[in-house]
Amino acid sequence: MKDNKKVIYWLLTGCFMIFVMVVVGGITRLTHSGLSISSYKLISGTLPPLNEAQWIAEFDHYKQFPEYQKLNNHFSLKDFKDIYFWEWFHRLLGRLLGVVFIIPFLYFLLKKQLTKPTIKKAIILMCLGAFQGFLGWYMVKSGLVDRPDVSHYRLAMHLTTAFITFSYTFWVAMDLIYPVKKEINKHIRNIIRFGMAVLLIQIIWGAFVAGLDAGWIHNHWPLMNDGEWMHETVTTEQVPVWKNFVEGKSGVQFVHRYMAYAVVGIIFFIWYKTRKLQLTLPQKNGINVLLLLVLVQFTLGVFTLILQVPVVLGVLHQVTAFFLLAAMTFVLHRFSK
């Protein structure tokens, strides 16, 4: 039997591992661990240093780069080991994720357990995974030259691609879980598509906030510093003005904090537009979960901001964004097929 339950479990396992990757990636970013490994070795880099001499050699290598020279020159070997762990673990999970996708795919292919459409979708998935791995290293490289911090643009590409890869994997799994197609309400589907687009834009600006450390300023809500809805620094940090909204700390935070209202608004609108329709149980449950998650996410965002991004809340905020995207993907699927 093609596209059987084993294939579904394989895809959902991939979804779970991408989720874990995103969580560990968030911890890596919030603990400033991402530049602790300044080289990329696909095979030999799988194992961490195994003795004191290897640790000292790795630490000496780290000392050659701007992060140590400009920020962490007070680090002891123990401090280095602490940040090294998260980056190493993040990369290890990436390798394991590659194995989890490729080996079962080859097995199912040889056993002829995949339909042609699923084979094509699986190949797209693996291309997305490979691209994600490349973006990870491309991001790290940006922090090894002059500035001891990665490009927030590259960080956003890396994070957003991870979210999109998860969303697509989840979508392919649901194609198999719900094989029977039904009539769709195109008007509602298009509203949900718009909601998905707004959510993805919000995720990108969330990555900008993380990449620029923009969560450590204007730590008030609902107003910014000095009791302003739009602080003067929103438009004065960068020249020309438009650059503030993609490269200025105040401007990027301004976009992220007010786009949060748009995300909440569009999800409430989806709920409002569907409340009197005859919905299937998955559709109804999906919308209810979506509504709950967006309220939780909004609340987490507020507390993450006013408490100046404690690691636990920062990670929870990112994790809930992941769940919110999963719920939006599920709802869009149930109103599309």
Rosetta silent file (secondary structure, phi, psi, omega in degrees, C-alpha in Angstrom):
SEQUENCE: MKDNKKVIYWLLTGCFMIFVMVVVGGITRLTHSGLSISSYKLISGTLPPLNEAQWIAEFDHYKQFPEYQKLNNHFSLKDFKDIYFWEWFHRLLGRLLGVVFIIPFLYFLLKKQLTKPTIKKAIILMCLGAFQGFLGWYMVKSGLVDRPDVSHYRLAMHLTTAFITFSYTFWVAMDLIYPVKKEINKHIRNIIRFGMAVLLIQIIWGAFVAGLDAGWIHNHWPLMNDGEWMHETVTTEQVPVWKNFVEGKSGVQFVHRYMAYAVVGIIFFIWYKTRKLQLTLPQKNGINVLLLLVLVQFTLGVFTLILQVPVVLGVLHQVTAFFLLAAMTFVLHRFSK
SCORE:     score description
SCORE:     0.000 S_00000001
   1 L     0.000  125.749 -178.732    0.000    0.000    0.000 S_00000001
   2 L   -82.269  154.009  179.443    1.463    3.340   -1.054 S_00000001
   3 L    51.966   50.652 -176.276    1.570    6.398    1.225 S_00000001
   4 L   -85.020 -172.160 -176.194    0.763    4.253    4.260 S_00000001
   5 H   -61.833  -32.528  179.416    0.829    5.103    7.956 S_00000001
   6 H   -61.233  -37.274  178.779    4.594    4.607    8.145 S_00000001
   7 H   -66.091  -41.543  177.909    5.058    7.436    5.655 S_00000001
   8 H   -61.949  -45.996  179.657    2.807    9.691    7.759 S_00000001
   9 H   -61.920  -37.881  177.828    4.756    8.831   10.929 S_00000001
  10 H   -60.854  -47.353 -179.045    8.017    9.564    9.088 S_00000001
  11 H   -65.887  -41.039  179.356    6.795   13.011    8.048 S_00000001
  12 H   -68.713  -32.819  174.183    5.426   13.825   11.508 S_00000001
  13 H   -63.259  -40.951  175.208    8.717   12.709   13.063 S_00000001
  14 H   -60.061  -42.002  177.090   10.424   15.168   10.735 S_00000001
  15 H   -58.717  -46.306 -178.774    8.019   17.878   11.923 S_00000001
  16 H   -62.612  -41.183 -178.637    8.857   17.120   15.554 S_00000001
  17 H   -69.334  -35.093  174.900   12.596   17.231   14.898 S_00000001
  18 H   -63.960  -39.932  176.402   12.310   20.570   13.084 S_00000001
  19 H   -58.320  -47.751  179.317   10.422   21.837   16.141 S_00000001
  20 H   -61.660  -41.224  177.855   13.243   20.693   18.452 S_00000001
  21 H   -58.138  -43.981 -178.915   15.765   22.301   16.091 S_00000001
  22 H   -65.259  -41.035  177.953   13.918   25.623   16.293 S_00000001
  23 H   -61.207  -50.335 -179.280   13.786   25.449   20.116 S_00000001
  24 H   -64.882  -37.211  176.119   17.508   24.699   20.391 S_00000001
  25 H   -61.412  -39.747  177.235   18.225   27.361   17.768 S_00000001
  26 H   -63.619  -43.927  177.435   16.322   29.876   19.893 S_00000001
  27 H   -63.136  -41.501  179.133   18.308   28.933   22.997 S_00000001
  28 H   -58.909  -43.365  179.662   21.520   29.158   20.961 S_00000001
  29 H   -67.861  -47.281 -174.565   20.637   32.685   19.871 S_00000001
  30 H   -70.420  -23.748  176.514   19.460   33.905   23.286 S_00000001
  31 L   -94.882    7.209  179.082   22.556   32.524   25.055 S_00000001
  32 L    54.856   44.901 -177.110   24.805   34.131   22.385 S_00000001
  33 L  -101.699   -5.920 -166.936   26.274   30.726   21.540 S_00000001
  34 L   -68.067  -18.296 -179.048   25.928   30.801   17.760 S_00000001
  35 L  -106.987   15.653 -176.347   29.491   31.882   16.927 S_00000001
  36 L   -74.257  -24.110  176.620   31.252   29.475   19.278 S_00000001
  37 L  -112.368  109.324 -169.592   32.078   27.024   16.455 S_00000001
  38 L   -99.447   14.952  175.280   33.841   28.974   13.742 S_00000001
  39 L  -139.828  162.161  179.650   34.345   26.173   11.223 S_00000001
  40 L  -123.909  115.469  178.513   32.079   23.676    9.499 S_00000001
  41 L  -126.732  107.229 -171.354   33.073   20.021    9.341 S_00000001
  42 L   -58.979  -45.817 -176.375   30.209   17.830    8.199 S_00000001
  43 L   -94.983  -57.672 -175.527   31.606   14.495    9.457 S_00000001
  44 H   -66.217  -23.281  179.516   34.412   15.224   11.932 S_00000001
  45 H   -78.225   -1.117  179.890   32.381   18.009   13.526 S_00000001
  46 H   -64.331  -38.654  179.850   29.768   15.527   14.692 S_00000001
  47 L   -94.497  140.746  174.920   31.716   14.836   17.889 S_00000001
  48 L   -76.477  171.518  172.628   32.639   17.617   20.326 S_00000001
  49 L   -53.641  137.719 -172.843   36.208   17.891   21.702 S_00000001
  50 L  -108.036   -8.182  176.897   36.845   14.723   23.732 S_00000001
  51 L  -147.077  173.276 -174.667   39.818   15.702   25.884 S_00000001
  52 H   -61.214  -39.564 -179.043   41.422   18.754   27.426 S_00000001
  53 H   -62.990  -41.595  178.649   43.945   19.214   24.607 S_00000001
  54 H   -66.489  -37.821  178.311   41.156   19.239   21.987 S_00000001
  55 H   -64.630  -43.538  179.730   39.154   21.735   24.046 S_00000001
  56 H   -63.422  -41.026  179.124   42.148   24.057   24.356 S_00000001
  57 H   -63.655  -40.991  179.397   42.791   23.821   20.599 S_00000001
  58 H   -66.840  -39.730  178.729   39.123   24.639   19.875 S_00000001
  59 H   -65.492  -41.689  177.719   39.205   27.550   22.331 S_00000001
  60 H   -61.841  -36.959  177.342   42.397   28.888   20.737 S_00000001
  61 H   -65.728  -42.005  178.488   40.669   28.744   17.355 S_00000001
  62 H   -60.204  -34.576 -178.002   37.689   30.677   18.775 S_00000001
  63 L   -65.720  -14.622 -178.158   40.086   33.370   20.031 S_00000001
  64 L   -80.610   -4.636 -171.588   41.001   34.240   16.437 S_00000001
  65 L  -115.176  159.625 -171.728   37.566   35.708   15.714 S_00000001
  66 H   -56.448  -34.509 -176.075   35.843   39.021   16.561 S_00000001
  67 H   -59.806  -44.293  177.769   33.382   37.651   19.136 S_00000001
  68 H   -69.936  -46.741 -173.677   36.195   36.663   21.489 S_00000001
  69 H   -64.990  -34.530 -175.025   38.412   39.640   20.667 S_00000001
  70 H  -104.280  -23.157 -174.818   35.692   42.293   21.057 S_00000001
  71 H  -122.342  -44.231 -167.873   33.168   40.776   23.464 S_00000001
  72 L  -113.443   29.695 -178.314   34.296   37.623   25.245 S_00000001
  73 L   -70.577   -5.350  174.620   38.017   38.118   25.926 S_00000001
  74 L   -89.522   -3.329 -174.601   37.235   37.604   29.609 S_00000001
  75 L   -65.498  139.306  167.586   36.010   34.038   28.898 S_00000001
  76 L   -92.736  174.044  177.779   37.545   31.061   30.644 S_00000001
  77 H   -61.054  -36.934  179.073   37.613   27.614   29.074 S_00000001
  78 H   -64.010  -42.331  177.573   34.524   26.712   31.127 S_00000001
  79 H   -60.005  -41.898 -179.572   32.610   29.715   29.747 S_00000001
  80 H   -63.639  -41.003  179.314   33.568   28.643   26.241 S_00000001
  81 H   -60.587  -36.919 -178.745   32.360   25.086   26.860 S_00000001
  82 H   -63.008  -46.310 -178.675   28.958   26.431   27.941 S_00000001
  83 H   -77.532  -29.275  179.396   28.302   28.327   24.698 S_00000001
  84 H   -61.508  -38.525 -175.306   29.965   25.632   22.579 S_00000001
  85 H   -57.210  -48.053 -173.836   27.444   23.040   23.774 S_00000001
  86 H   -66.780  -39.976  179.059   24.352   24.778   22.365 S_00000001
  87 H   -68.855  -40.567  177.504   25.855   25.437   18.944 S_00000001
  88 H   -62.506  -43.886 -179.090   27.241   21.896   18.754 S_00000001
  89 H   -64.129  -40.493  178.463   23.870   20.431   19.802 S_00000001
  90 H   -61.177  -44.392  179.556   22.056   22.578   17.244 S_00000001
  91 H   -69.521  -36.223  177.607   24.350   21.344   14.467 S_00000001
  92 H   -61.659  -43.990  178.289   24.078   17.740   15.668 S_00000001
  93 H   -61.574  -36.922  176.818   20.294   17.930   15.438 S_00000001
  94 H   -61.374  -42.102  177.748   20.665   19.273   11.899 S_00000001
  95 H   -64.798  -44.021 -179.916   22.728   16.219   10.930 S_00000001
  96 H   -63.222  -38.470  179.120   20.229   13.869   12.592 S_00000001
  97 H   -61.848  -40.838  176.578   17.372   15.609   10.804 S_00000001
  98 H   -59.805  -43.226  178.636   19.107   14.976    7.477 S_00000001
  99 H   -64.523  -43.521 -178.380   19.412   11.273    8.327 S_00000001
 100 H   -61.934  -33.520  179.251   15.766   11.101    9.457 S_00000001
 101 H   -81.963  -45.415 -169.923   14.610   12.513    6.125 S_00000001
 102 H   -75.621  -48.377 -174.120   17.000   10.803    3.702 S_00000001
 103 H   -62.853  -51.970  177.170   17.267    7.201    5.004 S_00000001
 104 H   -61.861  -36.093  178.517   13.506    6.500    5.343 S_00000001
 105 H   -58.682  -46.893  179.052   12.893    8.264    2.021 S_00000001
 106 H   -63.255  -39.096  178.400   15.299    5.892    0.264 S_00000001
 107 H   -62.276  -50.291 -179.606   13.714    2.920    2.076 S_00000001
 108 H   -62.939  -35.296  179.666   10.174    3.915    1.057 S_00000001
 109 H   -64.964  -46.614 -179.537   11.395    4.584   -2.470 S_00000001
 110 H   -66.449  -34.430 -179.843   12.989    1.141   -2.805 S_00000001
 111 L   -84.387    1.986 -179.582    9.922   -0.524   -1.300 S_00000001
 112 L    54.436   45.289 -179.053    7.689    1.420   -3.706 S_00000001
 113 L  -103.511   10.139  179.642    5.624    2.794   -0.818 S_00000001
 114 L  -121.268  137.855  173.303    5.398    6.350   -2.154 S_00000001
 115 L   -78.155  163.358 -179.588    3.120    7.716   -4.860 S_00000001
 116 H   -58.455  -43.808  177.412    4.619    9.973   -7.509 S_00000001
 117 H   -59.421  -40.359 -179.902    3.114   13.157   -5.996 S_00000001
 118 H   -68.122  -36.124  177.080    4.562   12.254   -2.570 S_00000001
 119 H   -60.904  -45.800 -179.940    7.984   11.532   -4.116 S_00000001
 120 H   -62.051  -43.349 -179.627    8.012   14.990   -5.705 S_00000001
 121 H   -65.979  -38.048  179.791    6.954   16.641   -2.424 S_00000001
 122 H   -66.457  -36.973  177.645    9.601   14.679   -0.477 S_00000001
 123 H   -65.008  -40.794  176.108   12.318   15.825   -2.894 S_00000001
 124 H   -60.631  -42.422  178.572   11.197   19.436   -2.357 S_00000001
 125 H   -58.075  -45.724 -177.800   11.382   18.821    1.396 S_00000001
 126 H   -69.817  -31.741  174.385   14.950   17.570    1.190 S_00000001
 127 H   -66.443  -41.084  176.330   15.963   20.504   -0.993 S_00000001
 128 H   -61.775  -41.796  178.895   14.474   22.837    1.622 S_00000001
 129 H   -63.074  -43.350  178.696   16.414   20.981    4.336 S_00000001
 130 H   -64.492  -41.915  178.608   19.693   21.251    2.420 S_00000001
 131 H   -63.258  -38.124  177.980   19.065   24.947    1.773 S_00000001
 132 H   -62.465  -42.430  177.211   18.345   25.433    5.482 S_00000001
 133 H   -62.260  -42.734  177.686   21.689   23.853    6.376 S_00000001
 134 H   -61.447  -44.211 -179.109   23.473   26.128    3.917 S_00000001
 135 H   -62.626  -33.901  177.568   21.701   29.187    5.349 S_00000001
 136 H   -59.536  -47.809 -179.970   22.835   28.196    8.854 S_00000001
 137 H   -71.675  -37.344  177.659   26.489   28.300    7.842 S_00000001
 138 H   -60.449  -37.326  177.724   25.942   31.380    5.650 S_00000001
 139 H   -66.839  -49.406 -178.505   24.505   33.102    8.738 S_00000001
 140 H   -59.247  -40.970 -178.443   27.407   32.094   11.007 S_00000001
 141 H   -56.885  -32.088 -177.222   29.959   33.309    8.444 S_00000001
 142 L   -68.158  -17.895  179.724   28.560   36.838    8.688 S_00000001
 143 L  -100.827    9.272 -176.335   29.659   37.041   12.334 S_00000001
 144 L  -108.573    5.506 -173.682   33.235   35.861   11.765 S_00000001
 145 L  -102.643  -78.378 -177.499   34.584   38.818    9.791 S_00000001
 146 L  -114.380  -44.910 -175.647   34.415   42.261   11.436 S_00000001
 147 L   -97.201  131.501 -179.663   31.318   42.391   13.615 S_00000001
 148 L   -80.210   50.256  178.533   30.874   39.837   16.426 S_00000001
 149 L  -158.671  147.988 -177.777   27.242   39.278   15.506 S_00000001
 150 L   -80.154  156.205  175.493   25.443   37.581   12.650 S_00000001
 151 L   -61.866  128.824  179.664   23.557   39.475    9.973 S_00000001
 152 H   -68.375  -24.499  174.677   19.940   39.876   11.059 S_00000001
 153 H   -66.342  -45.390 -179.522   18.926   39.398    7.431 S_00000001
 154 H   -68.393  -35.902  175.233   20.665   36.023    7.316 S_00000001
 155 H   -61.214  -44.001  179.783   19.215   35.090   10.701 S_00000001
 156 H   -63.716  -40.529  177.331   15.730   35.884    9.387 S_00000001
 157 H   -61.960  -43.730 -177.886   16.348   33.778    6.270 S_00000001
 158 H   -63.876  -48.171 -177.953   17.581   30.871    8.403 S_00000001
 159 H   -68.349  -45.142 -177.104   14.663   31.001   10.853 S_00000001
 160 H   -64.719  -38.705  177.551   11.965   31.641    8.262 S_00000001
 161 H   -63.840  -36.889  176.383   13.186   28.779    6.073 S_00000001
 162 H   -61.849  -44.472  179.421   13.003   26.474    9.116 S_00000001
 163 H   -64.411  -42.692 -179.433    9.398   27.538    9.720 S_00000001
 164 H   -66.712  -39.812  177.996    8.491   27.120    6.045 S_00000001
 165 H   -61.060  -43.850  176.580   10.171   23.694    5.909 S_00000001
 166 H   -60.497  -48.860 -175.445    8.145   22.602    8.936 S_00000001
 167 H   -59.999  -41.283 -179.395    4.938   24.010    7.490 S_00000001
 168 H   -69.264  -40.963  177.492    5.455   22.248    4.164 S_00000001
 169 H   -59.800  -44.681  179.306    6.348   18.937    5.857 S_00000001
 170 H   -62.830  -39.870  179.503    3.200   19.202    7.970 S_00000001
 171 H   -63.046  -44.164  179.244    1.158   20.011    4.851 S_00000001
 172 H   -62.895  -41.258  177.610    2.465   16.920    3.015 S_00000001
 173 H   -61.625  -42.288 -179.466    1.624   14.763    6.051 S_00000001
 174 H   -68.755  -30.367  173.381   -1.901   16.159    6.138 S_00000001
 175 H   -56.981  -33.908 -179.401   -2.327   15.434    2.423 S_00000001
 176 H   -85.109  -33.720  179.683   -1.905   11.777    3.413 S_00000001
 177 H   -69.712  -36.839 -179.054   -3.939   11.971    6.628 S_00000001
 178 L  -118.551   75.284 -175.401   -6.887   13.579    4.788 S_00000001
 179 L   -74.362  -20.713 -176.493   -6.832   11.981    1.307 S_00000001
 180 L   -85.187  121.241 -179.923  -10.505   12.660    0.528 S_00000001
 181 L   -83.948  152.073 -179.244  -11.004   16.048   -1.089 S_00000001
 182 L  -133.417  169.908  175.050  -14.084   18.150   -0.377 S_00000001
 183 L   -69.262  143.333 -176.859  -15.711   21.279   -1.689 S_00000001
 184 L  -119.314  153.136  174.026  -14.043   24.393   -0.386 S_00000001
 185 L   -92.198  101.415 -172.843  -15.177   27.889    0.495 S_00000001
 186 H   -65.481  -31.797  179.307  -12.719   29.926   -1.584 S_00000001
 187 H   -62.626  -48.142  179.290  -13.588   33.192    0.151 S_00000001
 188 H   -66.233  -41.982  178.829  -12.659   31.792    3.595 S_00000001
 189 H   -57.193  -41.783 -178.378   -9.610   30.029    2.170 S_00000001
 190 H   -69.072  -33.923  175.327   -8.331   33.315    0.745 S_00000001
 191 H   -64.211  -43.283 -179.916   -8.811   35.098    4.072 S_00000001
 192 H   -66.792  -38.192  175.653   -6.787   32.342    5.783 S_00000001
 193 H   -59.074  -43.019  177.679   -4.099   32.596    3.089 S_00000001
 194 H   -62.181  -42.169  177.338   -3.856   36.308    3.822 S_00000001
 195 H   -60.494  -40.349  177.306   -3.591   35.490    7.540 S_00000001
 196 H   -62.519  -42.460  179.442   -0.768   33.052    6.802 S_00000001
 197 H   -62.769  -44.538  179.131    1.079   35.730    4.816 S_00000001
 198 H   -62.663  -42.047  179.445    0.715   38.270    7.650 S_00000001
 199 H   -62.756  -43.009  178.807    1.918   35.684   10.176 S_00000001
 200 H   -64.306  -38.592  176.417    5.001   34.864    8.088 S_00000001
 201 H   -63.688  -41.313  177.954    5.853   38.563    7.771 S_00000001
 202 H   -62.898  -38.852  177.696    5.510   38.888   11.546 S_00000001
 203 H   -63.725  -40.572  178.252    7.855   35.907   12.010 S_00000001
 204 H   -61.853  -44.913  179.501   10.420   37.579    9.725 S_00000001
 205 H   -71.034  -26.873  172.242   10.299   40.785   11.768 S_00000001
 206 H   -63.032  -39.523  176.101   10.528   38.721   14.944 S_00000001
 207 H   -66.144  -37.962  175.487   13.802   37.359   13.558 S_00000001
 208 H   -60.135  -43.877  178.182   14.915   40.936   12.806 S_00000001
 209 H   -58.727  -46.001  179.527   14.179   41.843   16.433 S_00000001
 210 H   -64.033  -44.300 -176.006   16.247   38.869   17.627 S_00000001
 211 H   -67.286  -29.760 -179.741   19.087   39.567   15.214 S_00000001
 212 L   -98.020    2.701 -175.020   19.358   43.241   16.181 S_00000001
 213 L    54.795   37.988 -176.069   18.776   42.619   19.921 S_00000001
 214 H   -80.161   -2.008  177.264   15.873   45.037   19.545 S_00000001
 215 H   -82.360   -5.901 -177.781   13.960   43.436   22.419 S_00000001
 216 H   -97.180    9.655  175.405   16.229   45.136   24.952 S_00000001
 217 L  -125.212  163.880  179.912   14.932   48.641   24.193 S_00000001
 218 L    49.224   53.251 -174.541   11.524   50.299   24.661 S_00000001
 219 L   -85.992   54.435  177.592   10.696   47.759   27.377 S_00000001
 220 L  -134.203  159.266  176.013    7.243   49.168   28.005 S_00000001
 221 L  -153.987  139.732    8.242    3.757   48.273   26.800 S_00000001
 222 L   -83.773  -10.824 -178.390    1.466   49.380   25.244 S_00000001
 223 L   -92.148  159.445  174.575    3.558   52.551   24.721 S_00000001
 224 L   -84.427 -170.057  178.644    7.212   52.811   23.768 S_00000001
 225 H   -56.021  153.575  177.911    9.746   54.885   25.780 S_00000001
 226 H    62.338   22.128  177.297    8.707   58.371   26.910 S_00000001
 227 H    65.134   29.682 -177.785    5.054   57.337   26.726 S_00000001
 228 L  -104.590  139.654  172.785    5.008   57.491   22.938 S_00000001
 229 L   -68.988  -36.144  176.701    3.055   55.227   20.600 S_00000001
 230 L  -133.118  101.520 -176.781    5.787   55.855   18.051 S_00000001
 231 L   -65.858  149.162 -176.957    9.061   56.945   19.628 S_00000001
 232 H   -58.697  -28.488 -178.983   11.118   59.531   17.717 S_00000001
 233 H   -69.927  -13.956  178.922   13.991   57.026   17.316 S_00000001
 234 H   -59.072  -33.348 -176.313   11.753   54.868   15.131 S_00000001
 235 L  -114.930    5.533 -174.353   12.498   57.141   12.177 S_00000001
 236 L  -117.642   -6.147 -178.053   15.856   58.726   13.133 S_00000001
 237 L   -71.191  -37.590 -174.056   18.320   55.854   13.685 S_00000001
 238 L  -123.392  155.215  174.548   18.957   55.176    9.995 S_00000001
 239 L  -127.055  133.758   -5.035   19.094   57.166    6.775 S_00000001
 240 L   -69.314  176.761 -171.747   17.042   57.069    4.577 S_00000001
 241 H   -57.015  -41.273 -174.629   13.910   56.717    6.698 S_00000001
 242 H   -59.523  -27.645 -178.634   12.791   53.361    5.229 S_00000001
 243 H   -63.930  -26.174  179.372   15.972   51.701    6.516 S_00000001
 244 H   -57.041  -33.578 -172.646   14.772   52.220   10.082 S_00000001
 245 H   -84.614   -5.941  175.194   12.064   49.610    9.579 S_00000001
 246 H  -125.558  -15.278 -177.431   14.472   46.878    8.479 S_00000001
 247 H  -131.496  -15.243  179.221   17.775   47.856   10.136 S_00000001
 248 L   -89.322  138.200 -178.361   17.010   50.204   13.032 S_00000001
 249 H   -59.873  -48.551 -178.674   16.376   48.684   16.450 S_00000001
 250 H   -65.299  -43.221 -178.347   13.495   51.017   17.281 S_00000001
 251 H   -65.050  -42.005  179.238   11.970   50.787   13.822 S_00000001
 252 H   -66.101  -42.619  177.743   12.134   47.000   13.674 S_00000001
 253 H   -64.904  -37.459  178.456   10.612   46.680   17.140 S_00000001
 254 H   -57.455  -48.441  179.615    7.916   49.192   16.140 S_00000001
 255 H   -61.164  -46.149 -175.241    6.907   47.026   13.158 S_00000001
 256 H   -66.691  -41.904 -176.738    6.953   43.820   15.221 S_00000001
 257 H   -70.383  -34.889 -178.267    4.975   45.177   18.161 S_00000001
 258 H   -88.256  -24.804  173.607    2.219   46.725   16.015 S_00000001
 259 H   -68.501  -22.842  175.931    2.024   43.930   13.476 S_00000001
 260 H   -58.445  -37.602  177.026    1.160   41.705   16.456 S_00000001
 261 H   -64.802  -37.216  179.406   -2.198   43.520   16.580 S_00000001
 262 H   -65.382  -40.577  178.696   -2.695   42.766   12.883 S_00000001
 263 H   -63.163  -47.084  177.552   -2.041   39.048   13.472 S_00000001
 264 H   -59.872  -43.914 -177.603   -4.512   38.969   16.365 S_00000001
 265 H   -62.119  -45.778 -177.538   -7.015   40.940   14.286 S_00000001
 266 H   -68.010  -34.374  179.366   -6.893   38.701   11.223 S_00000001
 267 H   -71.957  -37.587  173.902   -7.250   35.533   13.334 S_00000001
 268 H   -64.285  -36.450  178.566  -10.255   37.004   15.153 S_00000001
 269 H   -65.153  -40.858  176.482  -11.663   37.928   11.729 S_00000001
 270 H   -60.373  -45.700  178.099  -11.222   34.309   10.551 S_00000001
 271 H   -60.147  -44.884 -178.182  -13.046   33.124   13.669 S_00000001
 272 H   -62.830  -43.227 -176.840  -15.814   35.716   13.127 S_00000001
 273 H   -70.712  -22.170 -176.156  -16.292   34.799    9.454 S_00000001
 274 H  -104.641   -4.801 -170.124  -16.529   31.060   10.164 S_00000001
 275 L   -66.351  -25.158 -178.321  -18.561   31.044   13.370 S_00000001
 276 L  -104.812    3.066  179.180  -21.924   30.591   11.587 S_00000001
 277 L   -83.518  157.675  173.482  -20.702   28.205    8.883 S_00000001
 278 L   -80.044  103.176 -175.084  -21.253   24.472    8.935 S_00000001
 279 L  -104.508  150.459  170.056  -17.735   23.364    9.863 S_00000001
 280 L   -74.350  163.899 -179.845  -16.199   19.932   10.155 S_00000001
 281 H   -60.753  -44.216  177.011  -14.812   19.022   13.576 S_00000001
 282 H   -60.673  -38.662  177.972  -11.166   19.474   12.428 S_00000001
 283 H   -63.162  -47.270 -178.385  -12.003   22.903   10.998 S_00000001
 284 H   -63.947  -47.583  179.869  -13.765   24.003   14.166 S_00000001
 285 H   -63.414  -39.747  179.853  -11.070   22.668   16.485 S_00000001
 286 H   -59.988  -45.345 -179.379   -8.336   24.171   14.306 S_00000001
 287 H   -67.106  -40.019  178.391   -9.839   27.664   14.476 S_00000001
 288 H   -63.270  -42.205  177.709  -10.394   27.415   18.244 S_00000001
 289 H   -65.503  -41.134  178.645   -6.778   26.350   18.806 S_00000001
 290 H   -59.185  -44.527  179.875   -5.583   29.115   16.471 S_00000001
 291 H   -63.757  -44.938  179.270   -7.525   31.704   18.473 S_00000001
 292 H   -62.521  -45.670 -176.649   -6.189   30.433   21.789 S_00000001
 293 H   -65.029  -37.888 -178.264   -2.592   30.319   20.565 S_00000001
 294 H   -68.332  -32.434  176.482   -2.602   33.843   19.161 S_00000001
 295 H   -70.110  -41.340  176.121   -3.799   35.188   22.521 S_00000001
 296 H   -62.638  -44.747 -178.391   -1.107   33.223   24.363 S_00000001
 297 H   -63.677  -41.483  178.497    1.519   34.403   21.868 S_00000001
 298 H   -61.991  -45.151  179.884    0.483   38.041   22.179 S_00000001
 299 H   -63.169  -43.596  177.493    0.655   37.834   25.975 S_00000001
 300 H   -61.398  -39.801  178.811    4.064   36.149   25.853 S_00000001
 301 H   -60.793  -43.235  179.650    5.307   38.857   23.504 S_00000001
 302 H   -61.840  -48.839 -177.598    4.239   41.589   25.933 S_00000001
 303 H   -70.121  -33.519  175.659    5.923   39.946   28.925 S_00000001
 304 H   -61.404  -39.138 -179.780    9.047   39.082   26.928 S_00000001
 305 H   -70.641  -52.701 -172.591    9.351   42.768   26.063 S_00000001
 306 H   -71.459  -22.083  176.998    8.656   44.345   29.450 S_00000001
 307 L   -95.628    9.191  174.993   10.915   41.834   31.267 S_00000001
 308 L    61.923   48.877  169.168   13.755   42.489   28.764 S_00000001
 309 L    53.967   60.924  168.873   13.859   39.111   27.055 S_00000001
 310 L   -63.761  148.057 -172.787   14.651   36.525   29.736 S_00000001
 311 H   -55.976  -43.432 -176.543   15.854   33.338   28.020 S_00000001
 312 H   -61.631  -46.799 -179.140   12.868   31.241   29.145 S_00000001
 313 H   -70.047  -36.178  177.772   10.291   33.729   27.866 S_00000001
 314 H   -60.917  -43.475  178.617   12.259   34.363   24.679 S_00000001
 315 H   -67.721  -42.936  178.782   12.282   30.645   23.891 S_00000001
 316 H   -61.328  -37.994  178.941    8.596   30.271   24.824 S_00000001
 317 H   -63.430  -41.842  179.034    7.731   33.170   22.532 S_00000001
 318 H   -69.700  -40.387  179.807    9.536   31.491   19.640 S_00000001
 319 H   -63.041  -42.849 -179.105    8.024   28.073   20.429 S_00000001
 320 H   -68.073  -32.601  173.611    4.516   29.507   20.511 S_00000001
 321 H   -60.249  -39.052  178.113    5.143   31.206   17.154 S_00000001
 322 H   -62.736  -47.905  178.806    5.958   27.737   15.865 S_00000001
 323 H   -64.073  -37.081  178.919    2.726   26.282   17.246 S_00000001
 324 H   -63.579  -42.459  176.876    0.788   29.245   15.870 S_00000001
 325 H   -64.418  -39.588  178.120    2.207   28.610   12.394 S_00000001
 326 H   -60.981  -43.764  179.971    1.344   24.899   12.754 S_00000001
 327 H   -65.765  -40.882  178.808   -2.244   25.773   13.674 S_00000001
 328 H   -64.885  -39.682  177.768   -2.513   28.241   10.781 S_00000001
 329 H   -62.711  -44.182  179.367   -1.121   25.602    8.399 S_00000001
 330 H   -61.818  -47.365 -179.001   -3.639   23.054    9.675 S_00000001
 331 H   -63.060  -43.932  178.984   -6.564   25.465    9.336 S_00000001
 332 H   -61.305  -40.908  178.339   -5.476   26.523    5.839 S_00000001
 333 H   -62.664  -44.432 -177.007   -5.194   22.873    4.795 S_00000001
 334 H   -70.111  -19.944  176.381   -8.622   22.016    6.159 S_00000001
 335 L  -102.659    7.690 -178.517  -10.158   24.940    4.263 S_00000001
 336 L  -115.680  -23.088 -173.936   -8.201   24.214    1.053 S_00000001
 337 L  -136.484    0.000    0.000   -8.651   20.500    0.385 S_00000001
